Amino acid sequence: MFGKIVISTIIIVILSSFVFIYQSIPDYQGEWSSQHIDNDVKIFRDQTFGIPHIHAKTLKEGYYGLGFVHAQDRLWQLHLRRMSSQGRLSEVFGYRQEVLNIDKYIRNLGYLESCKRIVEKLSDEARMHLQSYADGINDGVKSIQILPIEFKILRVQFQDWQIFDTVAFIKLMSLLNVNDMFHEFMRSKFDELYGREIANILGSVGPHNQFDSDVTEVQESEWIQFMQTNNVSYNQKFQQSFNHTNNSQNSKTSKYNLTDILQSIPEYYSNYIFPTLKASNAWVISGNHTKSGKPHLANDPHLDNNIPSQWYQAEIYYQMENQEDNFIIGGTLPGLPICMSGRSKYLGWGLTTLYSDGGDIYEEEIIIKDEDKLFYKFNNELIPCNKTVEIIKIKGQEDQSITIFHTHHGPIMQYYIENNKLRDHNGHFYSLQSIVHIDDYESFDGFIKFAQGKDLKQSMELLKHICYPNNGMVFISHDNHIGYLSTGRLVIKEGHPDENAYVKKNNKEWIRYVPYSEIPMIIDPEKGYIVVANNKFIPDNELSWNSQPTSRGRRINDVINEMINKGQKFSILDHVKLQSDNYDSYACSTKNELIQLLKKYDKKKELINEIVILENWTCKWDSYSSGALLYGVFEYFYSFKFHSQLDQAVIKQWNNFYIFDSFHFKNLIDMSKAQPNDQILNQPYCNGSAQDKCAQNLVDSLREAKQYIHEKFGNQTKYWKWESLHNQVFPHVFSNTPFAFIFERRIPYHSNRRSVAVSQYDLEGSFDGKTGSNYKQIISMDSEEPNYFVIDTGISGNPFSKLYTNQMDIWKQDKYVKMKFGNKTDYDLLYVIRPN
């Protein structure tokens, strides 16, 4: 009897699971009615990839349709992005200290009040379109039979989406784009340990301390012409480093508990909730250099891997005010009614992170008179801090309140980490000034009007009003123009640019924002192409001084220049090839110097075979490359041969970014020119005590790499394959739970962080790729040429759907989905939403 009950229970559970799985997959064919639209909204999809094509009478109703499909496919992602951007994750996960810390950190940023003011003062047009998107999400939720499984596991409900949720999400996304502020503590710590001159070298401060800093998005001749045409008032070029002898912050007492600071945002947040904005590639080619005679655009933004993908492909087909048909197709981010990278009938656009410095950390001297009143010193005066109180709701527990204090710079970051560790022993706290704290009333109008434009220059002018995020954008047009624009507020600051790379004293202020007329914008440069790949966006001056060079920027420029110089014309397949390129230009340009140093300091001749492998390596990070495997493991061990005073968690923060690349490759060149006992070979930041320890560390690292690889793969080189060690990992919020097998995915992969086909892995020993080209597109303005796009996983966020990962294989193989756009109906599925 008992056995029959058990069997019956198992059968019921299995059948219930199948019913749940079936009902949890949204219907892509059917009808729905809504009071929020005046005309039918039709959503066409194909069976293979399920990419929605939304046909609407107006753009407003198109945004409604976009909200509807975002809810159908990415509801859990929408929910997490809302709750994380508002510091409300504890309402989802209950009491977990790491989650509570995230909520406190987000509330501490102090931008939610700004979001409220923005919502109140939006233009009628922006409000109408944002509300239509929100209505689409909320109706999409109602059309779903069962909420996604994540809601069931955590026993939470979806609350109606509001305009406020979209505004808060773009604030968070933009803040993660303002990233040099996170390096200011690190450079300040280096200053404390070694003095300002060495700190500048380690922190790549100033062009004289950077490797390959002459590759800029806007080139010298173009920049000179722009300055002359627009009477630019910020054009200082600083030829040498400022003398910081009297400003160095060396002291015996440590001010910066760097480990606590740099570990302040838990890995849980950056991996599973929303990505840090890493990088991207984009380039445009004039029709003068294409086979079709029409301009081309390629773009592949790089965010942290996630499943579902950070990106969502969609098309909106609609009628403009003059009744002319138009369309917008490309990559959207669920939570925003904007096509961030894509094309219309008349324009194509792509974006990358600009890496302008729109955020600063200030050291504030705080006087606490009692628990409720804080004062800070500014210009020898005591000024009271403003105070706000935030209530954090915790599922299943009592609410918690936190008090946030503000100086005129911005919020004091007492909850940047827990327990007020972000404080030295002399009453100093640290505040954050950021462009994200600006009340931005115009950005959404700019986006909405831009996508409907026909004239490239006029459309680009609209985007100058975008306050954030800071992006480098490229454009092409139907009438054969190409263009470049820096979006987001650019800041003019007091002092020499070298000083802006460090934690600021409170007497160094922001002076003003760059006026719209002076925002860098180039149309139809003489060279016939534009490349933006997170390299310096303009030649050396106060705005671009500490922007880092990138190997990707160098490689893309070199390939395009080579083709143009040979008189070759670009086809779409040329862009496919370049987007899949895994050549490491920085490693290759310094390989001879590295090998020279290894041969010189390998006194026991233990590494002859390994040196030969590196000599024969083509500098390509192919999946089956033994040279890539050896170089990757060597680089990992070498990256920890510095700063014995600091722990590995801190070193990881340094060597996982372009700052380390710039230092490392420049340092290789400098060391190769040195004589024994030269200072460059015996710097205090190199670990060890041997003579010429900095060069000796190269040999030690290769020896450790040899041992590691032999232990893992044996001593036969034919078994040494980069993909055996390196996987692209796509984490989910449940990755560290028993449910991980349902949600998370991983695939063997090629490339590294310096190749155009990016796969960035943290130097932590796992070699797992955590960042990639999550969305790729290739666009031609010729009506006969195909257009392509692809994402790294799939349209659906439902792990039981075939659309959950069905683009992953073609993405890995550097293949694409052909864009279908315009008034076409060759689709398999149709969902119609009719007005009530």
CSV table of C-alpha atoms in Angstrom, one decimal, residues 464-786:
chain,number,residue,atom,x,y,z
A,464,LYS,CA,23.9,65.5,-27.6
A,465,HIS,CA,21.2,66.1,-25.0
A,466,ILE,CA,21.7,62.7,-23.5
A,467,CYS,CA,23.1,63.2,-20.0
A,468,TYR,CA,24.1,59.6,-19.4
A,469,PRO,CA,25.3,57.0,-20.1
A,470,ASN,CA,28.7,58.1,-21.5
A,471,ASN,CA,29.1,56.3,-24.8
A,472,GLY,CA,31.1,56.6,-27.9
A,473,MET,CA,28.6,56.1,-30.8
A,474,VAL,CA,29.1,55.6,-34.5
A,475,PHE,CA,26.5,56.1,-37.2
A,476,ILE,CA,25.7,55.5,-40.9
A,477,SER,CA,23.0,56.9,-43.0
A,478,HIS,CA,20.9,55.9,-46.1
A,479,ASP,CA,22.4,58.9,-48.0
A,480,ASN,CA,26.0,57.7,-47.5
A,481,HIS,CA,27.3,59.5,-44.5
A,482,ILE,CA,29.2,58.2,-41.5
A,483,GLY,CA,29.6,59.9,-38.1
A,484,TYR,CA,30.9,59.8,-34.5
A,485,LEU,CA,29.5,61.3,-31.3
A,486,SER,CA,30.4,61.2,-27.6
A,487,THR,CA,27.2,61.0,-25.6
A,488,GLY,CA,26.8,61.9,-21.9
A,489,ARG,CA,28.0,64.8,-19.9
A,490,LEU,CA,31.8,65.5,-20.1
A,491,VAL,CA,33.3,67.3,-17.1
A,492,ILE,CA,35.9,70.1,-16.9
A,493,LYS,CA,37.7,69.8,-13.5
A,494,GLU,CA,40.2,71.9,-11.5
A,495,GLY,CA,43.8,70.9,-11.4
A,496,HIS,CA,46.2,68.9,-13.6
A,497,PRO,CA,44.6,65.8,-15.2
A,498,ASP,CA,47.1,63.6,-13.3
A,499,GLU,CA,45.5,64.7,-10.0
A,500,ASN,CA,42.0,63.6,-11.3
A,501,ALA,CA,43.2,60.0,-11.3
A,502,TYR,CA,43.4,59.9,-7.5
A,503,VAL,CA,41.0,60.4,-4.6
A,504,LYS,CA,40.4,64.2,-4.5
A,505,LYS,CA,40.8,66.6,-1.7
A,506,ASN,CA,37.8,68.7,-1.3
A,507,ASN,CA,39.4,71.9,-2.7
A,508,LYS,CA,39.6,70.4,-6.3
A,509,GLU,CA,36.2,71.0,-7.7
A,510,TRP,CA,34.2,70.3,-10.9
A,511,ILE,CA,34.2,73.5,-12.9
A,512,ARG,CA,31.5,73.0,-15.5
A,513,TYR,CA,30.1,70.6,-18.1
A,514,VAL,CA,31.2,70.7,-21.7
A,515,PRO,CA,28.5,72.7,-23.7
A,516,TYR,CA,26.5,70.9,-26.4
A,517,SER,CA,28.4,72.7,-29.2
A,518,GLU,CA,31.7,71.3,-28.0
A,519,ILE,CA,30.7,67.7,-27.5
A,520,PRO,CA,33.0,65.7,-29.9
A,521,MET,CA,31.1,65.0,-33.1
A,522,ILE,CA,32.7,64.1,-36.5
A,523,ILE,CA,30.9,63.5,-39.8
A,524,ASP,CA,32.5,62.0,-42.9
A,525,PRO,CA,36.2,62.1,-41.8
A,526,GLU,CA,38.6,62.1,-44.7
A,527,LYS,CA,40.1,58.7,-43.9
A,528,GLY,CA,36.7,57.1,-44.6
A,529,TYR,CA,36.2,55.1,-41.4
A,530,ILE,CA,35.7,55.4,-37.7
A,531,VAL,CA,36.7,52.9,-35.0
A,532,VAL,CA,35.5,53.1,-31.4
A,533,ALA,CA,36.8,50.3,-29.1
A,534,ASN,CA,37.2,51.9,-25.7
A,535,ASN,CA,40.5,53.4,-26.8
A,536,LYS,CA,41.1,57.1,-26.1
A,537,PHE,CA,38.2,59.0,-27.7
A,538,ILE,CA,40.1,62.2,-28.5
A,539,PRO,CA,43.8,63.1,-28.6
A,540,ASP,CA,45.5,64.1,-25.3
A,541,ASN,CA,43.8,66.8,-23.4
A,542,GLU,CA,42.1,67.3,-20.1
A,543,LEU,CA,39.0,65.2,-21.0
A,544,SER,CA,40.9,62.1,-22.4
A,545,TRP,CA,44.0,62.2,-20.3
A,546,ASN,CA,43.6,59.0,-18.4
A,547,SER,CA,41.5,57.0,-20.9
A,548,GLN,CA,43.2,53.7,-21.5
A,549,PRO,CA,44.4,52.3,-24.9
A,550,THR,CA,43.1,49.0,-26.0
A,551,SER,CA,44.5,46.2,-28.1
A,552,ARG,CA,41.2,45.9,-29.8
A,553,GLY,CA,41.3,49.5,-31.0
A,554,ARG,CA,44.8,48.9,-32.4
A,555,ARG,CA,43.8,45.7,-34.2
A,556,ILE,CA,40.6,47.0,-35.8
A,557,ASN,CA,42.4,50.1,-37.0
A,558,ASP,CA,45.3,48.1,-38.4
A,559,VAL,CA,43.0,45.7,-40.3
A,560,ILE,CA,40.9,48.4,-41.8
A,561,ASN,CA,43.9,50.5,-42.7
A,562,GLU,CA,45.6,47.6,-44.4
A,563,MET,CA,42.5,46.9,-46.6
A,564,ILE,CA,42.1,50.5,-47.6
A,565,ASN,CA,45.8,50.9,-48.4
A,566,LYS,CA,45.6,47.9,-50.7
A,567,GLY,CA,42.6,49.4,-52.4
A,568,GLN,CA,40.3,46.5,-51.3
A,569,LYS,CA,36.6,47.1,-50.8
A,570,PHE,CA,34.7,45.8,-47.8
A,571,SER,CA,32.0,43.2,-48.0
A,572,ILE,CA,29.7,42.1,-45.2
A,573,LEU,CA,31.8,39.0,-44.8
A,574,ASP,CA,34.9,41.1,-44.0
A,575,HIS,CA,33.1,42.5,-41.0
A,576,VAL,CA,32.1,39.0,-39.9
A,577,LYS,CA,35.8,38.0,-40.1
A,578,LEU,CA,36.9,41.0,-38.1
A,579,GLN,CA,34.3,40.5,-35.4
A,580,SER,CA,35.6,36.9,-35.0
A,581,ASP,CA,39.2,37.9,-35.0
A,582,ASN,CA,41.1,36.5,-31.9
A,583,TYR,CA,44.6,38.0,-32.6
A,584,ASP,CA,46.2,39.7,-29.6
A,585,SER,CA,48.0,42.7,-31.0
A,586,TYR,CA,49.7,43.8,-27.7
A,587,ALA,CA,51.0,40.4,-26.9
A,588,CYS,CA,52.4,40.1,-30.4
A,589,SER,CA,54.0,43.5,-30.5
A,590,THR,CA,55.9,42.7,-27.3
A,591,LYS,CA,56.5,38.9,-27.9
A,592,ASN,CA,60.1,39.4,-29.0
A,593,GLU,CA,60.9,41.5,-25.9
A,594,LEU,CA,59.3,38.9,-23.7
A,595,ILE,CA,61.3,36.0,-25.3
A,596,GLN,CA,64.5,38.0,-25.1
A,597,LEU,CA,64.0,38.5,-21.4
A,598,LEU,CA,63.1,34.8,-20.8
A,599,LYS,CA,66.1,33.6,-22.6
A,600,LYS,CA,68.4,36.0,-20.8
A,601,TYR,CA,67.1,35.2,-17.3
A,602,ASP,CA,66.4,31.4,-17.7
A,603,LYS,CA,69.8,30.7,-16.3
A,604,LYS,CA,69.2,27.0,-15.9
A,605,LYS,CA,67.7,26.6,-19.4
A,606,GLU,CA,64.7,24.8,-17.9
A,607,LEU,CA,62.2,26.5,-20.3
A,608,ILE,CA,63.7,25.9,-23.7
A,609,ASN,CA,60.6,24.0,-25.0
A,610,GLU,CA,58.2,26.5,-23.6
A,611,ILE,CA,60.1,29.4,-25.1
A,612,VAL,CA,60.0,27.7,-28.5
A,613,ILE,CA,56.2,27.3,-28.2
A,614,LEU,CA,55.8,31.0,-27.5
A,615,GLU,CA,58.2,31.8,-30.5
A,616,ASN,CA,55.9,29.7,-32.8
A,617,TRP,CA,52.7,31.1,-31.4
A,618,THR,CA,50.8,33.2,-33.9
A,619,CYS,CA,49.3,35.4,-31.1
A,620,LYS,CA,45.9,34.0,-32.0
A,621,TRP,CA,43.7,32.7,-29.1
A,622,ASP,CA,42.4,29.8,-31.1
A,623,SER,CA,40.4,27.1,-29.3
A,624,TYR,CA,43.1,24.5,-30.1
A,625,SER,CA,46.2,26.6,-29.6
A,626,SER,CA,48.9,25.4,-27.3
A,627,GLY,CA,50.6,28.8,-27.5
A,628,ALA,CA,47.5,30.5,-26.3
A,629,LEU,CA,47.1,28.1,-23.4
A,630,LEU,CA,50.8,28.6,-22.3
A,631,TYR,CA,50.6,32.4,-22.7
A,632,GLY,CA,47.3,32.6,-20.8
A,633,VAL,CA,48.5,30.5,-17.8
A,634,PHE,CA,51.9,32.4,-17.8
A,635,GLU,CA,50.1,35.7,-17.7
A,636,TYR,CA,47.9,34.5,-14.8
A,637,PHE,CA,50.9,33.6,-12.7
A,638,TYR,CA,52.8,36.7,-13.7
A,639,SER,CA,50.0,39.0,-12.7
A,640,PHE,CA,50.4,38.0,-9.1
A,641,LYS,CA,54.2,38.8,-9.0
A,642,PHE,CA,53.5,42.3,-7.7
A,643,HIS,CA,52.7,44.2,-4.5
A,644,SER,CA,53.5,41.7,-1.8
A,645,GLN,CA,52.1,44.2,0.7
A,646,LEU,CA,48.6,43.7,-0.7
A,647,ASP,CA,46.5,40.5,-0.9
A,648,GLN,CA,45.4,38.7,-4.0
A,649,ALA,CA,41.9,40.1,-4.0
A,650,VAL,CA,43.4,43.6,-4.5
A,651,ILE,CA,45.8,42.4,-7.2
A,652,LYS,CA,42.9,40.9,-9.1
A,653,GLN,CA,41.2,44.3,-9.2
A,654,TRP,CA,44.4,45.8,-10.7
A,655,ASN,CA,45.3,43.1,-13.2
A,656,ASN,CA,41.8,42.5,-14.6
A,657,PHE,CA,41.6,45.8,-16.3
A,658,TYR,CA,43.3,47.8,-19.1
A,659,ILE,CA,45.4,49.6,-16.5
A,660,PHE,CA,47.4,46.4,-16.0
A,661,ASP,CA,47.7,45.8,-19.8
A,662,SER,CA,49.0,49.3,-20.3
A,663,PHE,CA,51.6,48.9,-17.5
A,664,HIS,CA,52.6,45.4,-18.3
A,665,PHE,CA,53.3,45.8,-22.0
A,666,LYS,CA,55.1,49.1,-21.6
A,667,ASN,CA,57.1,47.6,-18.8
A,668,LEU,CA,58.2,44.7,-21.0
A,669,ILE,CA,59.6,47.1,-23.6
A,670,ASP,CA,61.4,49.1,-20.9
A,671,MET,CA,62.8,46.0,-19.2
A,672,SER,CA,64.1,44.6,-22.5
A,673,LYS,CA,66.2,47.8,-22.9
A,674,ALA,CA,67.7,47.7,-19.4
A,675,GLN,CA,71.1,46.5,-18.3
A,676,PRO,CA,71.5,44.3,-15.2
A,677,ASN,CA,71.0,46.1,-11.9
A,678,ASP,CA,69.0,48.9,-13.6
A,679,GLN,CA,66.3,50.3,-11.5
A,680,ILE,CA,63.5,49.2,-13.9
A,681,LEU,CA,64.5,45.6,-13.1
A,682,ASN,CA,64.4,46.1,-9.3
A,683,GLN,CA,61.3,48.2,-8.6
A,684,PRO,CA,59.7,48.0,-5.2
A,685,TYR,CA,56.4,46.8,-6.6
A,686,CYS,CA,58.0,43.6,-7.9
A,687,ASN,CA,57.9,40.7,-5.4
A,688,GLY,CA,61.0,38.9,-4.4
A,689,SER,CA,64.5,39.7,-3.4
A,690,ALA,CA,66.7,38.3,-6.2
A,691,GLN,CA,68.8,40.6,-8.3
A,692,ASP,CA,66.8,41.9,-11.3
A,693,LYS,CA,63.7,40.5,-9.6
A,694,CYS,CA,61.2,42.1,-12.0
A,695,ALA,CA,62.7,40.2,-15.0
A,696,GLN,CA,63.2,37.1,-12.9
A,697,ASN,CA,59.5,37.0,-12.1
A,698,LEU,CA,58.9,36.5,-15.8
A,699,VAL,CA,60.9,33.3,-15.7
A,700,ASP,CA,59.4,32.1,-12.5
A,701,SER,CA,55.9,32.7,-13.9
A,702,LEU,CA,56.6,30.6,-17.0
A,703,ARG,CA,58.1,27.9,-14.9
A,704,GLU,CA,54.9,27.8,-12.7
A,705,ALA,CA,52.8,27.8,-15.9
A,706,LYS,CA,54.7,24.8,-17.2
A,707,GLN,CA,54.2,22.9,-14.0
A,708,TYR,CA,50.5,23.8,-13.9
A,709,ILE,CA,49.9,22.7,-17.5
A,710,HIS,CA,51.9,19.4,-17.0
A,711,GLU,CA,49.8,18.5,-14.0
A,712,LYS,CA,46.5,19.3,-15.7
A,713,PHE,CA,47.2,18.1,-19.3
A,714,GLY,CA,50.4,16.2,-19.3
A,715,ASN,CA,53.7,17.0,-21.0
A,716,GLN,CA,52.6,16.3,-24.6
A,717,THR,CA,51.9,19.5,-26.4
A,718,LYS,CA,49.2,18.0,-28.6
A,719,TYR,CA,46.9,17.9,-25.6
A,720,TRP,CA,47.5,21.5,-24.8
A,721,LYS,CA,44.4,23.3,-26.0
A,722,TRP,CA,43.1,26.7,-24.9
A,723,GLU,CA,39.5,25.6,-24.9
A,724,SER,CA,40.3,22.8,-22.5
A,725,LEU,CA,40.9,25.4,-19.9
A,726,HIS,CA,38.8,28.3,-21.0
A,727,ASN,CA,35.0,28.3,-21.0
A,728,GLN,CA,32.4,31.0,-21.5
A,729,VAL,CA,30.2,30.7,-18.4
A,730,PHE,CA,26.7,32.1,-18.4
A,731,PRO,CA,25.6,32.5,-14.7
A,732,HIS,CA,22.1,32.8,-13.4
A,733,VAL,CA,20.9,34.2,-10.0
A,734,PHE,CA,20.5,30.6,-8.9
A,735,SER,CA,24.0,29.5,-10.0
A,736,ASN,CA,25.1,28.9,-6.4
A,737,THR,CA,22.1,26.9,-5.5
A,738,PRO,CA,20.9,23.3,-6.1
A,739,PHE,CA,18.9,24.7,-9.0
A,740,ALA,CA,22.0,25.7,-10.9
A,741,PHE,CA,21.8,22.7,-13.3
A,742,ILE,CA,18.4,24.0,-14.6
A,743,PHE,CA,19.6,27.5,-15.4
A,744,GLU,CA,23.4,27.9,-15.8
A,745,ARG,CA,25.3,27.1,-19.0
A,746,ARG,CA,28.9,27.0,-20.1
A,747,ILE,CA,30.7,26.3,-23.4
A,748,PRO,CA,34.3,25.9,-24.4
A,749,TYR,CA,35.5,29.0,-26.1
A,750,HIS,CA,38.4,30.9,-27.8
A,751,SER,CA,39.8,34.4,-27.5
A,752,ASN,CA,40.9,36.6,-24.6
A,753,ARG,CA,40.2,40.1,-23.3
A,754,ARG,CA,42.5,41.8,-25.8
A,755,SER,CA,41.2,40.2,-29.0
A,756,VAL,CA,38.4,41.7,-31.0
A,757,ALA,CA,36.3,38.6,-30.4
A,758,VAL,CA,36.4,39.3,-26.7
A,759,SER,CA,36.3,36.7,-23.9
A,760,GLN,CA,37.4,38.3,-20.7
A,761,TYR,CA,38.3,36.0,-17.8
A,762,ASP,CA,39.2,37.1,-14.3
A,763,LEU,CA,42.7,36.3,-13.3
A,764,GLU,CA,41.5,34.1,-10.4
A,765,GLY,CA,42.7,30.6,-11.5
A,766,SER,CA,39.5,29.3,-13.1
A,767,PHE,CA,40.1,30.9,-16.6
A,768,ASP,CA,36.3,31.0,-17.0
A,769,GLY,CA,35.2,33.7,-19.5
A,770,LYS,CA,32.9,36.1,-17.8
A,771,THR,CA,32.5,38.8,-20.5
A,772,GLY,CA,31.9,38.4,-24.2
A,773,SER,CA,30.4,40.0,-27.3
A,774,ASN,CA,26.9,39.4,-25.9
A,775,TYR,CA,25.2,41.1,-28.9
A,776,LYS,CA,26.7,41.5,-32.4
A,777,GLN,CA,25.3,43.2,-35.4
A,778,ILE,CA,26.5,44.0,-39.0
A,779,ILE,CA,24.6,46.6,-40.9
A,780,SER,CA,24.7,47.8,-44.5
A,781,MET,CA,22.7,50.6,-45.9
A,782,ASP,CA,22.5,48.8,-49.3
A,783,SER,CA,19.1,47.2,-49.8
A,784,GLU,CA,20.6,44.2,-51.5
A,785,GLU,CA,23.1,43.3,-48.8
A,786,PRO,CA,22.1,41.2,-45.8
